[in-house]
Coordinates of C-alpha atoms and ligand atoms in Angstrom, one line a residue:
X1 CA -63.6 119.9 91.0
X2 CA -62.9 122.1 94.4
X3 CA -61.7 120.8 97.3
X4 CA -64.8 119.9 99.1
X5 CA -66.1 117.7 96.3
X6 CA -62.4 116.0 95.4
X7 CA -62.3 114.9 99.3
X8 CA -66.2 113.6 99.1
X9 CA -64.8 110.7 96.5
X10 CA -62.6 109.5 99.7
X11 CA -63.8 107.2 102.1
X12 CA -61.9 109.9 104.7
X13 CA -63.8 112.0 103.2
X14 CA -66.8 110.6 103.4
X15 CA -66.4 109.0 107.2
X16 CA -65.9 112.8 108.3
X17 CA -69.0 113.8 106.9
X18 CA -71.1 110.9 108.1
X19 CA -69.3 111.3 111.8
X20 CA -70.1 115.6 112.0
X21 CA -73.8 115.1 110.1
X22 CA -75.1 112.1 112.5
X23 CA -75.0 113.9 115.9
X24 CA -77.9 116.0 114.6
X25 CA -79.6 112.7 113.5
X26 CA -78.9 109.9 116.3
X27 CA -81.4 110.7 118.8
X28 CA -84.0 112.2 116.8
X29 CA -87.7 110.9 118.0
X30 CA -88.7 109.6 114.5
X31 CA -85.8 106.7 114.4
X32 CA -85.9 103.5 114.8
X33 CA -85.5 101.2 118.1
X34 CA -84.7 97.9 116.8
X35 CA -84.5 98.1 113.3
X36 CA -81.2 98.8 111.1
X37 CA -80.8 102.2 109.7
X38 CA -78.4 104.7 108.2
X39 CA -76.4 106.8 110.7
X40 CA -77.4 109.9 108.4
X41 CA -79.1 110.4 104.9
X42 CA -80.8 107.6 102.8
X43 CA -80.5 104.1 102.5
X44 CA -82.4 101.5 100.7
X45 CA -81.6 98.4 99.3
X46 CA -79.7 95.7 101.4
X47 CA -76.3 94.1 99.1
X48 CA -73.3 92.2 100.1
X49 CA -75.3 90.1 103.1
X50 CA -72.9 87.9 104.6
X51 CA -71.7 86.0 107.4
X52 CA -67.8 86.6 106.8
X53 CA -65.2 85.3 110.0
X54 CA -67.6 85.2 112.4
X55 CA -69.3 88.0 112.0
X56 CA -72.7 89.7 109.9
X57 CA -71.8 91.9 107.2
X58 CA -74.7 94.4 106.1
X59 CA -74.1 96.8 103.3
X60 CA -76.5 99.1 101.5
X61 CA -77.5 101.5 99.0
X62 CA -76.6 105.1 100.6
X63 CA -76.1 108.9 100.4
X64 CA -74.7 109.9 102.8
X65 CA -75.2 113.6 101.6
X66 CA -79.2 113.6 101.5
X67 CA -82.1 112.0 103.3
X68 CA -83.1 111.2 99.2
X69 CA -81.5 108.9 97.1
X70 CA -78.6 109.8 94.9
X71 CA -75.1 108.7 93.7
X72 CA -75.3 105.7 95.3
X73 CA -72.8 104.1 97.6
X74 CA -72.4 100.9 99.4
X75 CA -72.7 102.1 103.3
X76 CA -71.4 99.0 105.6
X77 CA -72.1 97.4 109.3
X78 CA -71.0 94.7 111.2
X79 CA -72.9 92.8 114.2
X80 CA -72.6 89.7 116.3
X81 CA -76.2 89.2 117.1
X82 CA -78.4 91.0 113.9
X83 CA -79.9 93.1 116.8
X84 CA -77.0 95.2 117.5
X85 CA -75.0 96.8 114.4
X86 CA -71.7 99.0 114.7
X87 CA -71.3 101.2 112.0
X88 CA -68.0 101.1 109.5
X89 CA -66.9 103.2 107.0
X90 CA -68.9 103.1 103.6
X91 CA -67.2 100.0 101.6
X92 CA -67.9 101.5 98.0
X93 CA -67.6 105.3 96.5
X94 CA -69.2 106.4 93.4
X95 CA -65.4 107.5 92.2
X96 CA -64.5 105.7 88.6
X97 CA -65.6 106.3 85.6
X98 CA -68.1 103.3 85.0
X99 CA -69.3 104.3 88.5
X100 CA -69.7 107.7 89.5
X101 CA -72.7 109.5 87.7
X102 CA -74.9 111.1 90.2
X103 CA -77.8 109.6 88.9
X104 CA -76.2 106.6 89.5
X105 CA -73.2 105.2 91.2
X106 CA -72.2 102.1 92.7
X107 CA -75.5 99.9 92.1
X108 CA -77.1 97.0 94.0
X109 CA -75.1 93.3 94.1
X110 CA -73.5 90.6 96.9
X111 CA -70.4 89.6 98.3
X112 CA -68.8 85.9 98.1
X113 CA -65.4 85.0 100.3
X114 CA -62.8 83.8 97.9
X115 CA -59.0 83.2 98.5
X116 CA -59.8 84.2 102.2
X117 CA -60.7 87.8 101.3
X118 CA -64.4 89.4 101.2
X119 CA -65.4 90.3 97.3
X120 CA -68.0 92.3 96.4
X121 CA -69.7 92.5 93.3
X122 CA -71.9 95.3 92.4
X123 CA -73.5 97.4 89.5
X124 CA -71.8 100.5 88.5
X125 CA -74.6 102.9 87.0
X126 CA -73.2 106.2 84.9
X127 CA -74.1 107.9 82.0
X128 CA -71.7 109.3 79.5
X129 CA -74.3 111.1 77.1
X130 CA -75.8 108.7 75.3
X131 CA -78.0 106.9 78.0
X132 CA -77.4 105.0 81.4
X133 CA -74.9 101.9 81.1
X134 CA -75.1 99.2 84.1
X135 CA -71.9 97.0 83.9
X136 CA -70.9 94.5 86.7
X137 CA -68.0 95.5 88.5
X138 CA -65.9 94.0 91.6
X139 CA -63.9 95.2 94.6
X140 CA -62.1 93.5 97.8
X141 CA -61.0 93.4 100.9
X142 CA -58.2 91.9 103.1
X143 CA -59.8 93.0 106.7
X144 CA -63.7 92.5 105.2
X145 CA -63.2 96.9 106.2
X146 CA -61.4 98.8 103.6
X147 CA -62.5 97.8 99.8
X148 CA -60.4 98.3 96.8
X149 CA -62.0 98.2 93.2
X150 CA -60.7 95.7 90.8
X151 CA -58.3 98.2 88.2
X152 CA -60.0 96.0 85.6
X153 CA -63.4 97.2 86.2
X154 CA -65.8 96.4 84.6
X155 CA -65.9 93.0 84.6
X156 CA -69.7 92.5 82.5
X157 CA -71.1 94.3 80.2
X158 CA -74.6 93.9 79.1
X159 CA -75.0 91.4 76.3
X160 CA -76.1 92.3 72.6
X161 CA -79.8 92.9 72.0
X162 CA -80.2 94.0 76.1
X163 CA -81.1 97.0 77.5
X164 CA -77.8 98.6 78.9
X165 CA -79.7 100.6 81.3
X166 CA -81.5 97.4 82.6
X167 CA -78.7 95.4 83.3
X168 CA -78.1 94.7 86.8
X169 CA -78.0 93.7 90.4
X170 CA -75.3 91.0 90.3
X171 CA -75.6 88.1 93.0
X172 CA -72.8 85.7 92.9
X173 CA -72.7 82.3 94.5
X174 CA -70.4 79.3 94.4
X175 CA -71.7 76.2 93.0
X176 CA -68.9 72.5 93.0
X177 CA -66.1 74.8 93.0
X178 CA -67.6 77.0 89.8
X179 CA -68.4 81.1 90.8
X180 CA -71.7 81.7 89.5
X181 CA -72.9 85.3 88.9
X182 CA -77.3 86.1 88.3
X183 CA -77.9 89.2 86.9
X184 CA -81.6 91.0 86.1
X185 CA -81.3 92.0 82.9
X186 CA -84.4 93.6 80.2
X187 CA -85.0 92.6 76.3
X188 CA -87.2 93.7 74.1
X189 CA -89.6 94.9 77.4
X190 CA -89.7 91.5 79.5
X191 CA -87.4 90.6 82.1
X192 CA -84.9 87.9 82.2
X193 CA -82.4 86.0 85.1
X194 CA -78.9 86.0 83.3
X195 CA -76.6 83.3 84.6
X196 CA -72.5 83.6 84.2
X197 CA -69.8 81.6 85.5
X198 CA -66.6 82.1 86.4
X199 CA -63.3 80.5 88.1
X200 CA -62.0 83.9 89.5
X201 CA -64.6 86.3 90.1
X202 CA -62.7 88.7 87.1
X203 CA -63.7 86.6 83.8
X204 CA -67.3 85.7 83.6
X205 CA -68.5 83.8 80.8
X206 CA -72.3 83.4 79.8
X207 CA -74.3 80.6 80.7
X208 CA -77.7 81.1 80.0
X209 CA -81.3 82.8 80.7
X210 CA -81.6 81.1 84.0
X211 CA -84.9 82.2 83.9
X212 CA -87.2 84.4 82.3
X213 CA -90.8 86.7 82.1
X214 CA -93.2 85.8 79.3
X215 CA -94.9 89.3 80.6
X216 CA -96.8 87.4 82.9
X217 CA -93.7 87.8 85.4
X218 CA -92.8 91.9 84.7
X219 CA -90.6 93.5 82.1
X220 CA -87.7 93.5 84.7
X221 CA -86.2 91.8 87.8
X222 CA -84.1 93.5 90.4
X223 CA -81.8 92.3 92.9
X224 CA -82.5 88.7 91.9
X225 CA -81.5 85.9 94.5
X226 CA -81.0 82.7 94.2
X227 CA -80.4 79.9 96.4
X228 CA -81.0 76.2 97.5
X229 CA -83.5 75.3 100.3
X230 CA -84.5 72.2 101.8
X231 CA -83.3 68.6 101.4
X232 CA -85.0 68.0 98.2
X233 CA -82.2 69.9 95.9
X234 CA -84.7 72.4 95.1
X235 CA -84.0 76.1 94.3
X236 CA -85.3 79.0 94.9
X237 CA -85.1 82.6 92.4
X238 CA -86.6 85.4 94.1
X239 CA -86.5 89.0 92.8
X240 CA -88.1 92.2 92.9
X241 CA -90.4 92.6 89.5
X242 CA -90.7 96.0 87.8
X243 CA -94.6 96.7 85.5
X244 CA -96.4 93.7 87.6
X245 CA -98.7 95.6 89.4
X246 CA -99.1 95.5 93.5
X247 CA -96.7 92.0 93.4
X248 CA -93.0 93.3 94.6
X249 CA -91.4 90.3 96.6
X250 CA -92.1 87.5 94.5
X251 CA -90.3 84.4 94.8
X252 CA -90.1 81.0 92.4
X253 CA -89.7 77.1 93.8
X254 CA -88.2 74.7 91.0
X255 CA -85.4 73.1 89.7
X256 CA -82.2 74.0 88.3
X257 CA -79.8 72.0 85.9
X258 CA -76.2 73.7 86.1
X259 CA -75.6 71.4 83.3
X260 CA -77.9 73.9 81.0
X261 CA -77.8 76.8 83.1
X262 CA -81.9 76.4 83.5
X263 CA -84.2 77.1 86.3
X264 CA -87.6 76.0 85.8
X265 CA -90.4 76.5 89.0
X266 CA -93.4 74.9 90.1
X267 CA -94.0 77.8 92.6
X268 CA -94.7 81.3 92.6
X269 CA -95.3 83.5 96.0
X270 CA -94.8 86.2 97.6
X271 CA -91.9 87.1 100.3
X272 CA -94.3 90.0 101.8
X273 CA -97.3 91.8 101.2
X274 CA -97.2 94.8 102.6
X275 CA -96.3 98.4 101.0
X276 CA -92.7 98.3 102.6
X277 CA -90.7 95.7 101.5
X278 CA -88.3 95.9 98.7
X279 CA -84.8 94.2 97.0
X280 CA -84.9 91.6 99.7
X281 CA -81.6 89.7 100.1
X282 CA -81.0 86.5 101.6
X283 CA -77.0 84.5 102.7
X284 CA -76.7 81.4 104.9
X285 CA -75.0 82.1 108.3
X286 CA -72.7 80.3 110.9
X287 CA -75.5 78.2 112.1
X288 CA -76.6 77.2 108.8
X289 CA -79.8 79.5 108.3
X290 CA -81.0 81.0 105.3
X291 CA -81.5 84.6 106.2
X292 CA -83.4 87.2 104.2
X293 CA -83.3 90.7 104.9
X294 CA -85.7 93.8 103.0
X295 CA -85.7 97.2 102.3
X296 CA -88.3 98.4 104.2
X297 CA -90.0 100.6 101.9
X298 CA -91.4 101.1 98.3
X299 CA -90.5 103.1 94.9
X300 CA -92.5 106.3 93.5
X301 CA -93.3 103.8 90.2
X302 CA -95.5 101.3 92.2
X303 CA -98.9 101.8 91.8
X304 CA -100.1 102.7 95.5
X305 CA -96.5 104.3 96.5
X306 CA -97.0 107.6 98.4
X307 CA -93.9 108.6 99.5
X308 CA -90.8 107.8 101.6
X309 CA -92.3 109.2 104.6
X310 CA -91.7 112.3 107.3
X311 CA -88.1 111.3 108.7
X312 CA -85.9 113.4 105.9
X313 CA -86.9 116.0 107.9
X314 CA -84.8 114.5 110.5
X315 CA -82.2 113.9 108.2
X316 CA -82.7 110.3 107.2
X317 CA -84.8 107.8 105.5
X318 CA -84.6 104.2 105.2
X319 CA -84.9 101.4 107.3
X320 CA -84.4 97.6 106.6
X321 CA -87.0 95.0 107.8
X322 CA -86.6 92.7 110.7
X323 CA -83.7 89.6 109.7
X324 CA -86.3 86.7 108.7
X325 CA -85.6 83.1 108.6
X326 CA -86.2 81.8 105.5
X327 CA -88.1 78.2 105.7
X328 CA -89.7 75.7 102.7
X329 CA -92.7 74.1 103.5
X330 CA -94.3 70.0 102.5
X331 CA -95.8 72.1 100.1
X332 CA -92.3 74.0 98.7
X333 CA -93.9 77.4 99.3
X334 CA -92.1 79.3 101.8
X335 CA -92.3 80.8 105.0
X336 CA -90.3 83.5 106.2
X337 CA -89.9 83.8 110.2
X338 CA -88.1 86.7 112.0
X339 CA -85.0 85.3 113.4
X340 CA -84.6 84.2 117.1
X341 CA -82.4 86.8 118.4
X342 CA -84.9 89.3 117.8
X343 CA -86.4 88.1 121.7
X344 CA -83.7 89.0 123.2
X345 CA -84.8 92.7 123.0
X346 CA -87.7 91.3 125.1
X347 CA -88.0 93.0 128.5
X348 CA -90.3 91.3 131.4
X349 CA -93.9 90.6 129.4
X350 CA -96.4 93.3 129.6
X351 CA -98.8 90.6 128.8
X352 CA -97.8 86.8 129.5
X353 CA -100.4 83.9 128.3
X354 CA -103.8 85.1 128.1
X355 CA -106.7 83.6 126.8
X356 CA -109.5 86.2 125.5
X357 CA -113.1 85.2 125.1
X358 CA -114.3 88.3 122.9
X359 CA -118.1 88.3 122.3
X360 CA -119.6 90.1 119.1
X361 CA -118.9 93.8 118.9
X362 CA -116.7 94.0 122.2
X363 CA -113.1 95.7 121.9
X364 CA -110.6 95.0 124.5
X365 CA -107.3 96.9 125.5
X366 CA -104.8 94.5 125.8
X367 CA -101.5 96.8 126.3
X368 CA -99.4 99.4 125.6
X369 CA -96.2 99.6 122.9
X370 CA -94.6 101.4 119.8
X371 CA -91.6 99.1 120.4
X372 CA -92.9 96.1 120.9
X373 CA -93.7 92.2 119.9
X374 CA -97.5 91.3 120.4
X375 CA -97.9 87.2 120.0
X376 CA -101.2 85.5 120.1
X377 CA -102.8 82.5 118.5
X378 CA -106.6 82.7 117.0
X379 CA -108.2 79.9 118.0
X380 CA -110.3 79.3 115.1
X381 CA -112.6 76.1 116.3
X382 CA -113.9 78.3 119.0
X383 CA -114.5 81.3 116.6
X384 CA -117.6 82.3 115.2
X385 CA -116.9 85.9 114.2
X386 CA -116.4 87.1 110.2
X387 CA -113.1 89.3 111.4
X388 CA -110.9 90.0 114.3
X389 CA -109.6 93.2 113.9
X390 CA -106.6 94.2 115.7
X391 CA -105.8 97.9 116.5
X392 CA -102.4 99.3 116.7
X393 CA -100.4 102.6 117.4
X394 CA -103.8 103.8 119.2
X395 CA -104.5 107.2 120.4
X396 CA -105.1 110.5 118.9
X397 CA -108.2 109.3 117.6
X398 CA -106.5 107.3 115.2
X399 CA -104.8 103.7 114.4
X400 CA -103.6 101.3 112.1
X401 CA -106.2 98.5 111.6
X402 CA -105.5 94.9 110.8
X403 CA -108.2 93.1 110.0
X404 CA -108.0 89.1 110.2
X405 CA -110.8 88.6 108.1
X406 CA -112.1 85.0 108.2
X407 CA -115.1 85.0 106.5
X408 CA -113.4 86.3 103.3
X409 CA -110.1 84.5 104.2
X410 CA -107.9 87.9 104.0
X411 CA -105.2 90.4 105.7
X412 CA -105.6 93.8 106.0
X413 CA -103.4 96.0 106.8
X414 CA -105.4 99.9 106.6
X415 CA -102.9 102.7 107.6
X416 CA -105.6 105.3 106.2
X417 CA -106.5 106.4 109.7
X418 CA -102.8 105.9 111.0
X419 CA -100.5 109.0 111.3
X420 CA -101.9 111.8 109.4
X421 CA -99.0 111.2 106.5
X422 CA -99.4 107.4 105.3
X423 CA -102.2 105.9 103.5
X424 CA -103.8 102.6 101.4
X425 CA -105.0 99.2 103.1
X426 CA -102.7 96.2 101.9
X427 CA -103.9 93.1 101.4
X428 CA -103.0 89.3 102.2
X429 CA -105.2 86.2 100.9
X430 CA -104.8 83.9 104.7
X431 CA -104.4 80.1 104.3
X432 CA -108.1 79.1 106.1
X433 CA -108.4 75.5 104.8
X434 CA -108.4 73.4 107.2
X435 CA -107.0 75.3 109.9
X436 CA -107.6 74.9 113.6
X437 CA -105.2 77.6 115.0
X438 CA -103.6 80.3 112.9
X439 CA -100.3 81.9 115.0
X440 CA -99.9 85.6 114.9
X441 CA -96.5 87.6 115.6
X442 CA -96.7 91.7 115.4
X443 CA -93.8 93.4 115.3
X444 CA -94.0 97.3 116.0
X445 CA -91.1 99.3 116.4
X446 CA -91.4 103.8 115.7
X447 CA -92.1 103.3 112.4
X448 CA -92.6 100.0 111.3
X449 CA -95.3 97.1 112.0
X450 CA -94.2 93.8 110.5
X451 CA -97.3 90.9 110.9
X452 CA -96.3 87.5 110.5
X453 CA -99.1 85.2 109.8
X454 CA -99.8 81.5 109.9
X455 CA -96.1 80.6 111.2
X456 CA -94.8 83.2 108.9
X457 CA -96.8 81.8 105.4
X458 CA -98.1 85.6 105.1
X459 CA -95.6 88.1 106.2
X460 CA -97.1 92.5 105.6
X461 CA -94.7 95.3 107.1
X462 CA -96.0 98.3 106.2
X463 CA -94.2 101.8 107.3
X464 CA -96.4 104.3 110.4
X465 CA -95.2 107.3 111.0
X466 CA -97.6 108.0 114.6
X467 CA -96.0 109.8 117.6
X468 CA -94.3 107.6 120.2
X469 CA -97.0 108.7 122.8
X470 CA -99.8 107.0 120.3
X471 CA -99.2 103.4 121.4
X472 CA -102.4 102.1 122.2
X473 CA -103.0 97.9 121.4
X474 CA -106.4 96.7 121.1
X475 CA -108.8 93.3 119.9
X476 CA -112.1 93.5 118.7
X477 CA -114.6 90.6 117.7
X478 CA -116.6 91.1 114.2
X479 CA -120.2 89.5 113.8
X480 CA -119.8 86.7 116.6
X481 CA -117.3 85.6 119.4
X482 CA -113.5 84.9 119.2
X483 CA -111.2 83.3 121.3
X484 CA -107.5 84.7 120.9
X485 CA -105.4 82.3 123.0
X486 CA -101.8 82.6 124.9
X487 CA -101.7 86.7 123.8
X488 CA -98.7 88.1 125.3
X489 CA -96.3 91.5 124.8
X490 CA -92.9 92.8 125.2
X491 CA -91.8 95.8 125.0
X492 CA -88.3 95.8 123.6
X493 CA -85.2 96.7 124.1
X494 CA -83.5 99.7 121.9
X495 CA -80.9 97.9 120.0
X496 CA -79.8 100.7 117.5
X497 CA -79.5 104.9 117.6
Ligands
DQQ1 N1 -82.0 99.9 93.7 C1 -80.6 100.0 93.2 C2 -80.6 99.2 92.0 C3 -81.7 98.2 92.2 C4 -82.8 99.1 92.9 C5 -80.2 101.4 93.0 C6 -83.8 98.3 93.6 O1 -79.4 98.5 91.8 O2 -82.2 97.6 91.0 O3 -80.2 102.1 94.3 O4 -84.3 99.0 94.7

């Protein structure tokens, strides 16, 4: 190996890289304003999530080297506030043998404090010859900064009968003083939920199929989560399915019985429907909230996928979505709500509380803003139209349209018209039963628009690559009048470079 390469498995190595590549990249016009991205190259999944002495830890799967993926490693941040993030050096390189293929690398998992230090647990991915081999491995940390890889690595290898190459994703939690450790794992073409437990975080010992896909649920599940919610001791699985079609963000209600390792659900949903976003990860912070944070984009396998839009030519790619709170329902579905903090980016209100009469056919411009928060409620007694459409990132003769569609009780999200690079229309069934009001929050930042629905019940982000200049906002009324109440917009603040 020459020099250059040897000094690329250090995390010196790597941290001088990142610091000489990212002056080209920081101020680039296609990044971000608010939302969390890589310094330099790619990033996707979020791992590790974890309020850890007082402060958010984010890490993620990144190469540094390329704005594609490749020989993953775990990038890190740190932030008081989930607005603002201050980049660290990357916590994981792909450098031991059961990790370092460039194919693979060091693989999705979490992070658990034990003993006072930070652990991580993650998959290493390589391939000696004869196939990829995903085996669970750990590393730690004293200072939650610089990681060291457990010498006994790996600590899991896939089971008899399972796919190796389908075998991973860890996400470890404590349960009455027991480490537990969820793994997606693949037999004979349908996914299962492994469960393991452990007093250490180095021996694991096998529980179970927590849970498991009779093909109705996908052949296999990555980055599974799993966590408790409520006051009714109920749990929650949530996972990201491979082979089930336009559902990616799927979550399960039930309940589970540690005694047999078993989760059974009563509930199935979705954490978003929108193209762009992936290997959601959720952790409970100092003030006792479930958080949930996605990739914010897709894979080249799903169905309507594209591609990972415009900004490697900037010399990055990857963004995550807005931190959402997650909330259960009367019902035990879900709702997912972006956190608080996220208004105090707000600067004075373009718009500050105002009620819109819209008759059939009329189309109002209510404001201006590519980084921005656009709140309003639908007023749905007063309502007579079929759809209230919503325009966003307007100008250049083109937009994104979202289309409240009452008549057929739906959310579109069309992105055909938006940028000249992204395509498809997602779609949203909306909760019209019985509803007076329905709350809306729109979240726009350069390349992202994230609609929360119903008090956060139907969350779509979807990925716009437009020009900063094309920021129009408009409201139109469909077949009759609407009433849109209490409207108001922000611009926000930059929070990230
Ligand atoms: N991404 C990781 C895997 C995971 C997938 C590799 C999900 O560990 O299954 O970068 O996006």
């Amino acid at each position: 190996m020459n020099q250059l390469l040897a000094r690329r498995k250090t995390c010196e190595g790597v941290t001088d890289y990142i610091a000489q590549a990212r002056e080209g990249v920081l101020d680039a016009p296609m990044r971000q304003h608010y939302h969390f991205m890589p310094e330099v190259g790619w990033m996707n999944d979020p791992n590790g999530l974890i309020w850890f002495r007082g402060r958010y830890h984010l890490f993620f799967q990144y190469n540094p080297f390329d704005a594609f993926w490749g020989m993953m490693h775990w990038g890190h941040a740190v932030s008081d506030d989930l607005m603002h993030w201050e980049y660290l050096p990357p916590a994981l390189i792909p450098d031991q043998p059961c990790d370092d293929h460039p194919k693979g690398g060091c693989f999705s998992g979490s992070a658990i404090e034990h003993d006072g230090k930070l652990y991580l647990v993650y998959t290493g991915t390589t391939n000696e010859g004869d196939g990829f081999k995903q085996t669970q491995c750990v590393a730690w940390s004293e200072d939650g900064v610089r990681f060291e890889k457990y010498a006994g690595n790996p600590v899991l290898t896939a089971p008899a009968g399972y796919d190796p190459a389908n075998f991973r994703d860890p996400r470890v939690f404590a349960h009455d003083g027991v480490f537990y450790m969820v793994v997606g794992a693949k037999k004979s073409e349908r996914a299962q939920a492994l469960l393991y437990r452990s007093e250490d975080l180095l021996q694991w010992e096998f529980v179970n199929v927590l849970a498991e896909s009779r093909g109705e649920l996908g052949y296999m599940w990555e980055c599974p989560d799993f966590f408790p919610l409520g006051d009714e001791g109920l749990y929650v699985l949530m996972f990201s399915p491979m082979g089930l079609g336009e559902r990616k963000t799927v979550y399960l209600v039930g309940e589970m019985d540690f005694k047999t390792g078993r989760f059974s659900h009563h509930i199935s949903g979705e954490t978003d429907w929108g193209f762009d976003c992936y290997a959601p990860q959720s952790f409970l912070d100092g003030k006792g909230r479930r958080l949930l944070i996605g990739w914010a984009n897709a894979w080249d396998w799903m169905p309507w996928w594209k591609d990972w839009g415009p900004t490697y030519k900037e010399g990055w790619c990857g963004a995550m979505t807005l931190p959402r709170e997650v909330v259960m329902l009367p019902d035990h579905t879900l709702a997912f709500r972006p956190v608080q903090e996220v208004e105090s980016l707000r600067d004075l209100p373009l718009v500050d509380g105002c009620d819109l009469l819209l008759k059939g056919g009329e189309a109002r411009a209510v404001g201006c803003g590519a980084a921005a928060e656009l709140d309003f409620t639908l007023d749905l007694a007063h309502t007579r139209a079929s759809a209230v459409l919503l325009r966003l990132r307007v100008g250049n003769g083109r937009a994104v349209e979202v289309a409240f569609d009452l008549a057929n009780a739906e959310l579109r999200a069309d992105r055909n018209n938006a940028d000249g690079w992204s395509r498809g229309t997602c779609r949203a069934p909306l909760p019209m039963k019985g509803r007076e009001t329905m709350e809306v929050r729109v979240f726009l930042d350069m390349d992202s628009i994230e609609i929360f629905a119903d008090g956060g019940r139907v969350c779509q982000s979807l990925n716009v690559f437009a020009p900063a200049e094309q920021d129009g906002i408009e409201i139109e009324a469909r077949g009759g009048e609407a009433s849109v109440r209490d409207l108001r917009l922000w611009s926000l603040r930059r929070s990230i470079h």
